[in-house]
Tab-separated table of C-alpha atoms and ligand atoms in Angstrom:
chain	number	residue	atom	x	y	z
A	282	MET	CA	-0.372	-0.124	0.124
A	283	SER	CA	1.640	3.604	-0.961
A	284	ASN	CA	1.540	6.289	1.539
A	285	THR	CA	-1.070	8.817	1.804
A	286	LYS	CA	1.185	11.052	4.080
A	287	ALA	CA	0.950	14.803	3.385
A	288	PRO	CA	3.049	16.129	0.665
A	289	GLN	CA	5.414	17.724	3.954
A	290	ASP	CA	6.089	13.895	5.006
A	291	THR	CA	6.431	12.562	1.992
A	292	CYS	CA	9.799	11.717	0.369
A	293	VAL	CA	9.851	11.493	-3.546
A	294	LEU	CA	13.021	9.953	-5.215
A	295	VAL	CA	13.588	11.239	-8.651
A	296	THR	CA	15.995	9.164	-10.873
A	297	GLY	CA	16.908	11.365	-13.906
A	298	GLY	CA	16.040	14.545	-11.700
A	299	ALA	CA	18.770	16.696	-13.364
A	300	GLY	CA	17.356	16.086	-16.886
A	301	PHE	CA	15.118	17.851	-19.081
A	302	ILE	CA	11.712	16.724	-17.717
A	303	GLY	CA	12.660	15.280	-14.138
A	304	SER	CA	14.367	18.835	-13.131
A	305	HIS	CA	10.578	20.627	-14.010
A	306	THR	CA	8.869	18.028	-11.895
A	307	VAL	CA	11.708	18.497	-9.216
A	308	VAL	CA	10.779	21.783	-9.114
A	309	CYS	CA	6.860	21.298	-8.748
A	310	LEU	CA	7.514	18.362	-6.168
A	311	LEU	CA	9.561	21.320	-3.963
A	312	GLU	CA	6.753	23.832	-4.697
A	313	GLN	CA	4.033	21.687	-3.419
A	314	GLY	CA	5.829	20.784	-0.173
A	315	TYR	CA	7.391	17.638	-0.782
A	316	GLN	CA	10.844	16.018	0.137
A	317	VAL	CA	12.799	15.379	-3.090
A	318	VAL	CA	15.839	12.914	-3.870
A	319	ILE	CA	17.436	13.499	-6.751
A	320	VAL	CA	19.574	10.519	-8.052
A	321	ASP	CA	21.263	11.229	-11.517
A	322	ASP	CA	24.942	9.908	-12.849
A	323	LEU	CA	24.516	13.676	-14.777
A	324	SER	CA	25.792	11.253	-17.797
A	325	ASN	CA	23.253	13.619	-19.827
A	326	ALA	CA	22.496	16.561	-18.068
A	327	SER	CA	24.252	19.040	-16.066
A	328	GLU	CA	25.010	19.768	-11.961
A	329	LYS	CA	24.537	23.196	-12.631
A	330	VAL	CA	20.560	22.634	-12.950
A	331	LEU	CA	21.009	21.908	-9.355
A	332	ASP	CA	21.918	25.782	-8.407
A	333	ARG	CA	19.119	26.468	-11.221
A	334	ILE	CA	16.579	24.687	-8.836
A	335	ASP	CA	17.802	26.027	-5.813
A	336	GLN	CA	17.513	29.542	-7.312
A	337	ILE	CA	13.703	29.140	-8.759
A	338	VAL	CA	12.423	27.345	-5.744
A	339	GLY	CA	14.065	29.628	-2.859
A	340	PRO	CA	16.248	28.524	0.058
A	341	GLU	CA	13.526	27.234	1.872
A	342	ALA	CA	12.438	24.669	-0.189
A	343	ALA	CA	15.879	23.909	-1.503
A	344	GLU	CA	16.723	22.510	2.134
A	345	ARG	CA	14.302	19.776	1.593
A	346	LEU	CA	16.385	18.714	-1.763
A	347	SER	CA	18.850	16.515	-1.706
A	348	PHE	CA	21.124	14.457	-4.845
A	349	TYR	CA	23.264	11.945	-5.287
A	350	ARG	CA	25.204	10.961	-7.912
A	351	ALA	CA	24.744	7.704	-8.706
A	352	ASP	CA	23.826	5.358	-11.255
A	353	VAL	CA	21.065	3.710	-11.109
A	354	THR	CA	22.391	0.522	-12.304
A	355	ASP	CA	24.517	0.411	-9.159
A	356	ARG	CA	22.603	-1.335	-6.835
A	357	GLU	CA	24.776	-0.837	-3.361
A	358	ALA	CA	24.783	3.004	-4.368
A	359	LEU	CA	21.065	2.617	-4.613
A	360	ASP	CA	21.135	0.802	-1.444
A	361	CYS	CA	22.890	3.386	0.279
A	362	ILE	CA	20.451	5.972	-0.844
A	363	PHE	CA	17.413	3.721	0.382
A	364	ASP	CA	19.044	3.546	3.851
A	365	ALA	CA	19.865	6.927	3.808
A	366	GLU	CA	16.322	8.512	3.092
A	367	PRO	CA	12.759	7.738	3.927
A	368	VAL	CA	11.902	7.399	0.237
A	369	ASP	CA	7.848	6.556	0.067
A	370	ALA	CA	7.505	7.114	-3.791
A	371	VAL	CA	10.007	6.827	-6.756
A	372	ILE	CA	9.739	8.750	-9.937
A	373	HIS	CA	11.859	7.076	-12.624
A	374	PHE	CA	12.765	9.369	-15.623
A	375	ALA	CA	16.517	8.305	-15.786
A	376	GLY	CA	17.355	6.042	-19.437
A	377	PHE	CA	18.788	6.879	-22.411
A	378	LYS	CA	16.489	8.534	-24.809
A	379	ALA	CA	18.227	9.077	-27.970
A	380	VAL	CA	16.477	7.313	-30.985
A	381	GLY	CA	18.488	6.821	-33.382
A	382	GLU	CA	21.308	6.325	-31.086
A	383	SER	CA	19.415	3.282	-30.068
A	384	VAL	CA	19.472	1.710	-33.269
A	385	GLN	CA	23.330	2.035	-33.252
A	386	LYS	CA	23.928	0.806	-29.944
A	387	PRO	CA	20.825	-2.006	-29.175
A	388	ILE	CA	22.677	-3.750	-26.449
A	389	GLU	CA	23.717	-0.168	-24.465
A	390	TYR	CA	19.769	0.521	-24.389
A	391	TYR	CA	18.490	-2.589	-23.532
A	392	SER	CA	20.847	-3.255	-20.978
A	393	ASN	CA	21.115	0.311	-19.343
A	394	ASN	CA	17.230	1.467	-19.397
A	395	ILE	CA	16.211	-2.123	-18.596
A	396	GLY	CA	18.689	-2.835	-16.421
A	397	SER	CA	18.340	-0.256	-14.441
A	398	THR	CA	14.408	-0.149	-13.913
A	399	LEU	CA	14.841	-3.862	-12.493
A	400	THR	CA	17.356	-2.880	-10.086
A	401	LEU	CA	15.505	0.067	-9.237
A	402	VAL	CA	12.034	-1.552	-8.537
A	403	ASP	CA	14.359	-4.723	-6.854
A	404	ALA	CA	16.131	-2.361	-4.137
A	405	MET	CA	12.475	-0.529	-3.636
A	406	ARG	CA	10.822	-4.026	-2.984
A	407	GLU	CA	13.666	-4.590	-0.394
A	408	HIS	CA	13.222	-1.380	1.254
A	409	GLY	CA	9.288	-1.578	1.467
A	410	CYS	CA	8.846	1.137	-1.172
A	411	LYS	CA	6.182	-0.544	-3.669
A	412	SER	CA	4.888	3.333	-5.517
A	413	ILE	CA	6.381	3.982	-8.897
A	414	ILE	CA	5.741	6.627	-11.563
A	415	PHE	CA	7.609	5.308	-15.223
A	416	SER	CA	8.105	7.769	-17.691
A	417	SER	CA	6.443	6.199	-20.533
A	418	SER	CA	5.957	7.287	-23.775
A	419	ALA	CA	3.206	7.803	-26.875
A	420	THR	CA	6.175	5.464	-29.122
A	421	VAL	CA	4.106	2.883	-27.525
A	422	TYR	CA	1.389	3.280	-29.528
A	423	GLY	CA	3.462	2.884	-32.841
A	424	ASP	CA	1.805	4.502	-36.002
A	425	PRO	CA	-1.831	4.762	-34.714
A	426	ASP	CA	-4.978	3.266	-36.259
A	427	ALA	CA	-7.086	5.608	-35.318
A	428	LEU	CA	-6.534	9.132	-33.692
A	429	PRO	CA	-6.970	10.561	-30.926
A	430	LEU	CA	-4.772	7.979	-28.877
A	431	THR	CA	-6.908	6.542	-25.382
A	432	GLU	CA	-5.195	4.645	-22.904
A	433	GLU	CA	-7.187	1.373	-24.784
A	434	SER	CA	-5.257	2.169	-27.759
A	435	PRO	CA	-3.334	-0.789	-28.905
A	436	LYS	CA	0.366	-1.172	-27.986
A	437	LYS	CA	2.032	-1.465	-31.039
A	438	PRO	CA	5.768	-2.875	-32.281
A	439	ALA	CA	7.940	-0.284	-31.510
A	440	THR	CA	10.246	0.917	-34.487
A	441	ASN	CA	13.521	1.289	-32.482
A	442	PRO	CA	15.310	-0.408	-29.299
A	443	TYR	CA	14.468	3.049	-27.506
A	444	GLY	CA	11.121	2.534	-28.179
A	445	TRP	CA	11.146	-1.529	-27.179
A	446	THR	CA	12.698	-0.447	-23.562
A	447	LYS	CA	9.656	2.107	-23.197
A	448	TRP	CA	7.234	-0.792	-24.319
A	449	MET	CA	8.690	-3.490	-22.155
A	450	ILE	CA	9.413	-1.536	-18.963
A	451	GLU	CA	5.643	-0.909	-18.858
A	452	GLU	CA	4.821	-4.805	-19.042
A	453	ILE	CA	7.648	-5.354	-16.360
A	454	LEU	CA	5.873	-2.992	-14.264
A	455	ARG	CA	2.761	-4.580	-14.590
A	456	SER	CA	4.021	-8.452	-13.977
A	457	LEU	CA	5.063	-6.568	-10.697
A	458	VAL	CA	1.303	-5.699	-9.662
A	459	VAL	CA	0.265	-8.859	-10.962
A	460	ALA	CA	2.817	-10.815	-8.820
A	461	ASP	CA	2.572	-9.000	-5.339
A	462	PRO	CA	-0.863	-6.667	-5.154
A	463	GLU	CA	1.139	-4.004	-2.722
A	464	TRP	CA	2.463	-2.410	-5.708
A	465	ASP	CA	1.008	0.771	-6.708
A	466	VAL	CA	2.155	1.833	-10.441
A	467	VAL	CA	1.542	4.676	-12.765
A	468	LEU	CA	2.593	4.684	-16.298
A	469	LEU	CA	2.854	7.773	-17.706
A	470	ARG	CA	2.798	8.109	-21.663
A	471	TYR	CA	4.107	11.522	-22.610
A	472	PHE	CA	3.386	13.074	-26.210
A	473	ASN	CA	6.288	15.717	-27.152
A	474	PRO	CA	7.395	17.829	-23.954
A	475	ILE	CA	8.952	21.064	-25.112
A	476	GLY	CA	9.207	24.112	-23.675
A	477	ALA	CA	10.959	25.742	-20.665
A	478	HIS	CA	10.385	27.033	-17.196
A	479	PRO	CA	8.923	30.185	-17.380
A	480	SER	CA	11.826	31.926	-15.350
A	481	GLY	CA	14.631	31.119	-18.256
A	482	LEU	CA	16.267	29.239	-15.568
A	483	MET	CA	15.792	26.012	-17.105
A	484	GLY	CA	15.387	24.044	-20.299
A	485	GLU	CA	16.621	21.427	-22.496
A	486	ASP	CA	20.078	21.306	-23.005
A	487	PRO	CA	20.682	18.487	-25.519
A	488	LYS	CA	24.375	16.971	-26.182
A	489	GLY	CA	25.438	17.324	-29.633
A	490	ILE	CA	23.161	17.815	-32.566
A	491	PRO	CA	19.904	17.760	-31.256
A	492	ASN	CA	17.427	14.803	-32.479
A	493	ASN	CA	14.215	16.438	-31.703
A	494	LEU	CA	12.617	19.409	-33.411
A	495	LEU	CA	12.180	21.914	-30.747
A	496	PRO	CA	15.627	22.220	-29.602
A	497	TYR	CA	16.738	22.236	-33.212
A	498	VAL	CA	14.601	25.319	-34.295
A	499	ALA	CA	15.909	26.885	-30.837
A	500	GLN	CA	19.441	26.454	-31.824
A	501	VAL	CA	18.451	27.706	-35.331
A	502	ALA	CA	16.913	30.622	-33.586
A	503	VAL	CA	19.836	31.363	-31.700
A	504	GLY	CA	21.920	31.315	-34.827
A	505	ARG	CA	24.050	27.520	-33.628
A	506	ARG	CA	22.484	26.366	-36.613
A	507	ASP	CA	21.708	27.415	-40.149
A	508	ALA	CA	18.143	26.100	-41.324
A	509	VAL	CA	16.186	23.763	-39.971
A	510	HIS	CA	15.564	20.597	-41.550
A	511	VAL	CA	12.230	19.374	-42.133
A	512	PHE	CA	11.956	15.733	-42.380
A	513	GLY	CA	9.372	15.077	-45.046
A	514	ASP	CA	6.417	17.088	-46.523
A	515	ASP	CA	4.516	14.582	-48.491
A	516	TYR	CA	2.765	13.015	-45.391
A	517	ASP	CA	-1.094	13.061	-45.565
A	518	THR	CA	-1.225	15.870	-42.966
A	519	PRO	CA	-2.960	19.168	-44.044
A	520	ASP	CA	0.156	20.913	-44.850
A	521	GLY	CA	2.272	17.514	-45.493
A	522	THR	CA	4.396	17.609	-42.526
A	523	GLY	CA	4.456	15.296	-39.480
A	524	VAL	CA	2.038	16.372	-36.600
A	525	ARG	CA	2.669	15.653	-32.968
A	526	ASP	CA	1.288	16.530	-29.694
A	527	TYR	CA	3.002	18.784	-28.227
A	528	ILE	CA	3.042	19.393	-25.083
A	529	HIS	CA	4.591	22.191	-22.117
A	530	VAL	CA	7.443	20.614	-19.733
A	531	MET	CA	5.495	22.378	-16.943
A	532	ASP	CA	2.209	20.904	-17.742
A	533	LEU	CA	4.128	17.385	-18.111
A	534	ALA	CA	5.522	18.385	-14.440
A	535	ALA	CA	2.140	18.799	-13.030
A	536	GLY	CA	1.002	15.806	-14.580
A	537	HIS	CA	3.581	14.008	-12.298
A	538	VAL	CA	2.652	15.736	-8.854
A	539	ALA	CA	-0.881	15.036	-10.233
A	540	ALA	CA	-0.389	11.535	-10.240
A	541	LEU	CA	1.887	11.482	-7.243
A	542	ALA	CA	-1.258	12.715	-5.079
A	543	TRP	CA	-3.944	10.415	-6.882
A	544	MET	CA	-1.907	6.908	-6.079
A	545	ALA	CA	-1.417	7.780	-2.683
A	546	GLY	CA	-3.253	4.815	-0.736
A	547	LYS	CA	-3.789	3.062	-3.964
A	548	THR	CA	-2.814	0.026	-5.520
A	549	GLY	CA	-2.336	-1.703	-8.887
A	550	CYS	CA	-1.295	-0.618	-12.367
A	551	GLU	CA	-2.860	2.790	-14.047
A	552	VAL	CA	-2.155	4.197	-17.208
A	553	PHE	CA	-2.142	8.002	-18.510
A	554	ASN	CA	-1.642	9.841	-21.514
A	555	LEU	CA	0.125	13.424	-21.093
A	556	GLY	CA	-0.578	15.600	-24.013
A	557	THR	CA	-2.572	18.599	-24.698
A	558	GLY	CA	-5.457	16.852	-27.338
A	559	THR	CA	-3.726	19.054	-29.981
A	560	GLY	CA	-1.518	18.282	-33.282
A	561	THR	CA	0.871	20.894	-34.569
A	562	SER	CA	2.563	19.980	-37.943
A	563	VAL	CA	6.190	20.841	-38.147
A	564	LEU	CA	5.597	24.129	-40.451
A	565	GLU	CA	3.576	25.336	-37.318
A	566	ILE	CA	5.547	25.022	-35.037
A	567	ILE	CA	8.590	26.603	-37.614
A	568	LYS	CA	6.158	29.560	-37.732
A	569	ALA	CA	5.030	29.667	-34.342
A	570	PHE	CA	8.763	29.831	-33.206
A	571	SER	CA	9.407	32.757	-35.974
A	572	ALA	CA	7.161	34.458	-33.894
A	573	ALA	CA	8.281	33.752	-30.557
A	574	CYS	CA	11.692	35.043	-31.257
A	575	GLY	CA	10.666	37.541	-33.973
A	576	ARG	CA	12.217	36.533	-37.044
A	577	GLU	CA	11.219	34.095	-39.905
A	578	LEU	CA	13.264	31.029	-39.396
A	579	PRO	CA	15.130	29.274	-42.424
A	580	TYR	CA	14.021	25.578	-43.174
A	581	VAL	CA	14.954	23.090	-45.774
A	582	ILE	CA	12.420	20.094	-46.763
A	583	GLU	CA	14.527	16.710	-46.351
A	584	PRO	CA	13.665	13.682	-47.583
A	585	ARG	CA	11.161	11.501	-44.300
A	586	ARG	CA	13.185	10.506	-41.157
A	587	ALA	CA	13.240	6.340	-40.882
A	588	GLY	CA	10.730	5.132	-38.090
A	589	ASP	CA	8.867	8.724	-37.978
A	590	VAL	CA	5.333	8.391	-38.077
A	591	THR	CA	2.704	10.593	-39.553
A	592	ALA	CA	0.350	11.713	-36.820
A	593	ASN	CA	-0.335	11.609	-33.374
A	594	TRP	CA	-2.205	13.335	-30.977
A	595	ALA	CA	-3.889	12.041	-27.117
A	596	ASP	CA	-7.393	11.816	-25.916
A	597	CYS	CA	-6.744	13.383	-22.561
A	598	ALA	CA	-10.330	12.649	-21.074
A	599	LYS	CA	-8.738	10.225	-18.465
A	600	ALA	CA	-5.934	12.275	-16.953
A	601	ARG	CA	-8.587	15.138	-16.769
A	602	GLU	CA	-10.948	13.283	-14.808
A	603	MET	CA	-9.273	11.063	-12.860
A	604	LEU	CA	-5.782	13.151	-12.127
A	605	GLY	CA	-7.995	16.588	-12.214
A	606	TRP	CA	-5.297	17.705	-14.354
A	607	GLU	CA	-5.202	19.297	-17.709
A	608	ALA	CA	-2.369	20.984	-19.745
A	609	GLN	CA	-2.591	24.963	-19.582
A	610	TYR	CA	0.083	26.393	-21.910
A	611	ASP	CA	-0.493	26.699	-25.809
A	612	ILE	CA	2.029	26.453	-28.386
A	613	ALA	CA	3.139	30.025	-28.451
A	614	ASP	CA	3.532	30.080	-24.775
A	615	MET	CA	5.611	26.678	-25.291
A	616	CYS	CA	7.518	28.497	-27.927
A	617	ARG	CA	7.846	31.687	-25.886
A	618	ASP	CA	9.593	29.736	-22.805
A	619	SER	CA	11.435	28.076	-24.751
A	620	TRP	CA	13.126	31.156	-27.162
A	621	ASN	CA	13.380	32.410	-23.472
A	622	TRP	CA	15.752	29.644	-22.120
A	623	GLN	CA	17.779	29.446	-25.632
A	624	SER	CA	18.383	33.245	-25.660
A	625	HIS	CA	19.173	33.625	-22.569
A	626	ASN	CA	21.700	30.501	-22.354
A	627	PRO	CA	22.558	30.012	-26.228
A	628	ASN	CA	25.302	27.074	-24.930
A	629	GLY	CA	22.578	25.525	-22.387
A	630	TYR	CA	23.769	25.101	-19.057
A	631	GLU	CA	27.270	25.596	-19.925
A	632	GLY	CA	26.972	28.618	-22.187
B	775	UFG	N1	11.602	16.746	-37.514
B	775	UFG	C1	12.128	17.677	-38.147
B	775	UFG	N2	12.907	18.105	-38.306
B	775	UFG	C2	14.015	17.960	-37.013
B	775	UFG	C3	13.541	16.461	-36.132
B	775	UFG	C4	12.129	16.645	-36.112
B	775	UFG	O1	11.004	17.785	-39.269
B	775	UFG	O2	15.294	18.286	-36.876
B	775	UFG	C5	9.640	16.185	-37.296
B	775	UFG	C6	10.313	14.855	-36.999
B	775	UFG	O3	9.835	14.053	-38.732
B	775	UFG	C7	8.253	14.480	-36.428
B	775	UFG	C8	8.277	15.902	-35.861
B	775	UFG	O4	9.353	17.012	-36.183
B	775	UFG	O5	7.370	15.070	-37.446
B	775	UFG	C9	8.914	15.492	-34.494
B	775	UFG	O6	9.829	14.907	-33.990
B	775	UFG	P1	10.821	14.874	-32.858
B	775	UFG	O7	12.246	14.222	-32.900
B	775	UFG	O8	10.918	16.038	-32.281
B	775	UFG	O9	9.813	14.074	-31.732
B	775	UFG	P2	9.298	12.540	-32.299
B	775	UFG	O10	7.920	12.511	-32.234
B	775	UFG	O11	10.049	11.566	-32.890
B	775	UFG	O12	9.686	11.934	-30.759
B	775	UFG	C10	9.448	12.143	-29.802
B	775	UFG	C11	10.153	12.177	-28.539
B	775	UFG	C12	10.637	10.132	-28.557
B	775	UFG	C13	9.245	9.994	-28.362
B	775	UFG	C14	7.980	9.921	-28.820
B	775	UFG	C15	6.804	9.458	-28.914
B	775	UFG	O13	11.276	12.540	-29.021
B	775	UFG	O14	11.198	10.015	-27.383
B	775	UFG	O15	7.961	11.542	-29.087
B	775	UFG	O16	6.140	9.518	-29.775
B	775	UFG	F1	9.212	8.163	-28.181
C-alpha cells in the first residue's frame, strides 16, 4: 500500500531528476512541499541544474532537496540511498533517450534502460517502497490506426530499441503488480515535451546535434545552426509535414505531481496519456517559433526520417477525469518559454 501522508511528510526519489523533464518535475514537487531526493549520474545532464532549481524554489524549499550522483544500475549505491532516505515513492525518469542512437547501440539501450529499472524496483522492494511512476512514451502506440489515442488504443511494435525499452518496462511493471498486489504503479505516456521553465533558468540542453525538433529550431533561432531540416512534406496531413501533440514541460511536471497525489493509498497499475489533445505540424511549429523569436526561421525540406509516424495526438480525458489534470499552456507559450531559455542560455547550462 502506498503512502497517504501529506506532501511535507512524503519523500519522493526522482531518478534522472537533473534531466529535462526531471528537473521541472523536481521544481513542482518542491513547490508543493514534498521532500525530494534526486539520483542522477549526470551522464546527460549538468550539475548546474541543481543551482537553478535552488534559485527557482528559494532557500527554504531547497532545504528539502538532496542530490546523489549515482547510476541507477548501481545496486550498492541505491541501497545506500534507500538506507539514508525515507523514500515513500519513486518517479523514474532516468534512461537513455536518443531514438537514432538506440538503433546503433541496442545492447547499451536494453541493458541500461531495462537493467536500471530492474535494479531500481528490486531495491525498492527490499526497502519496502512499492510506489512508482514511470516515464513512458506515446511511442508505445507506434503508427496509430485511429486518432486521438486513448489509453485503450493498442500498443504497437516499436520501431527502435529505445521505443522497445519503454514498451517492455511498462510490461515489467505490470507484471510486478500481478505478482504482488501491494505495488502501486502509474505509467505516464508523454507525447512531445517542449518548452522550458518560464523563468528562463531551466530548459532542454541536448548534447551535440539535437535529434528532436524543438531544440533544433531553438538552436537555429539563436544562430547555432543554419536552417531547420524538415523531415518530409509528403505526409497525409494538412500541410504535408508530421503532426505531433506538443506539451509544455511545466504541464508535464504538474501531471506527475497530480499522479503522485492521486496514487497515494492505492494499489494496482494505471496508465495515463499526458498530452494536450491538439496536433501541430512541423511547419506550424517553425511559424510559431518564428513569431516568438521575432524573425522568420529558415528551413529546408528533406526526405522523411526512418521510423517517423505521420501524426499522433492524445485523448486526455482520462487524466482530466481521474487526476484532475489538464494542460494549461498552448504552442505560443511553449515557443515563448523555449526561446526565453535558449536566448538567455545560448549554449545551454555550459553557456
Ligand atoms: N522533425 C523535423 N526535423 C528535425 C527533427 C524532427 O522535421 O530536425 C520532425 C519529425 O519528423 C516529426 C516531428 O518533427 O514529424 C517531431 O519529431 P521529434 O524528433 O521532435 O519527436 P518524435 O515525435 O519523433 O519523438 C518524440 C520523442 C520520443 C518519443 C516520441 C513519442 O523524442 O522520445 O516522441 O511519440 F518516443
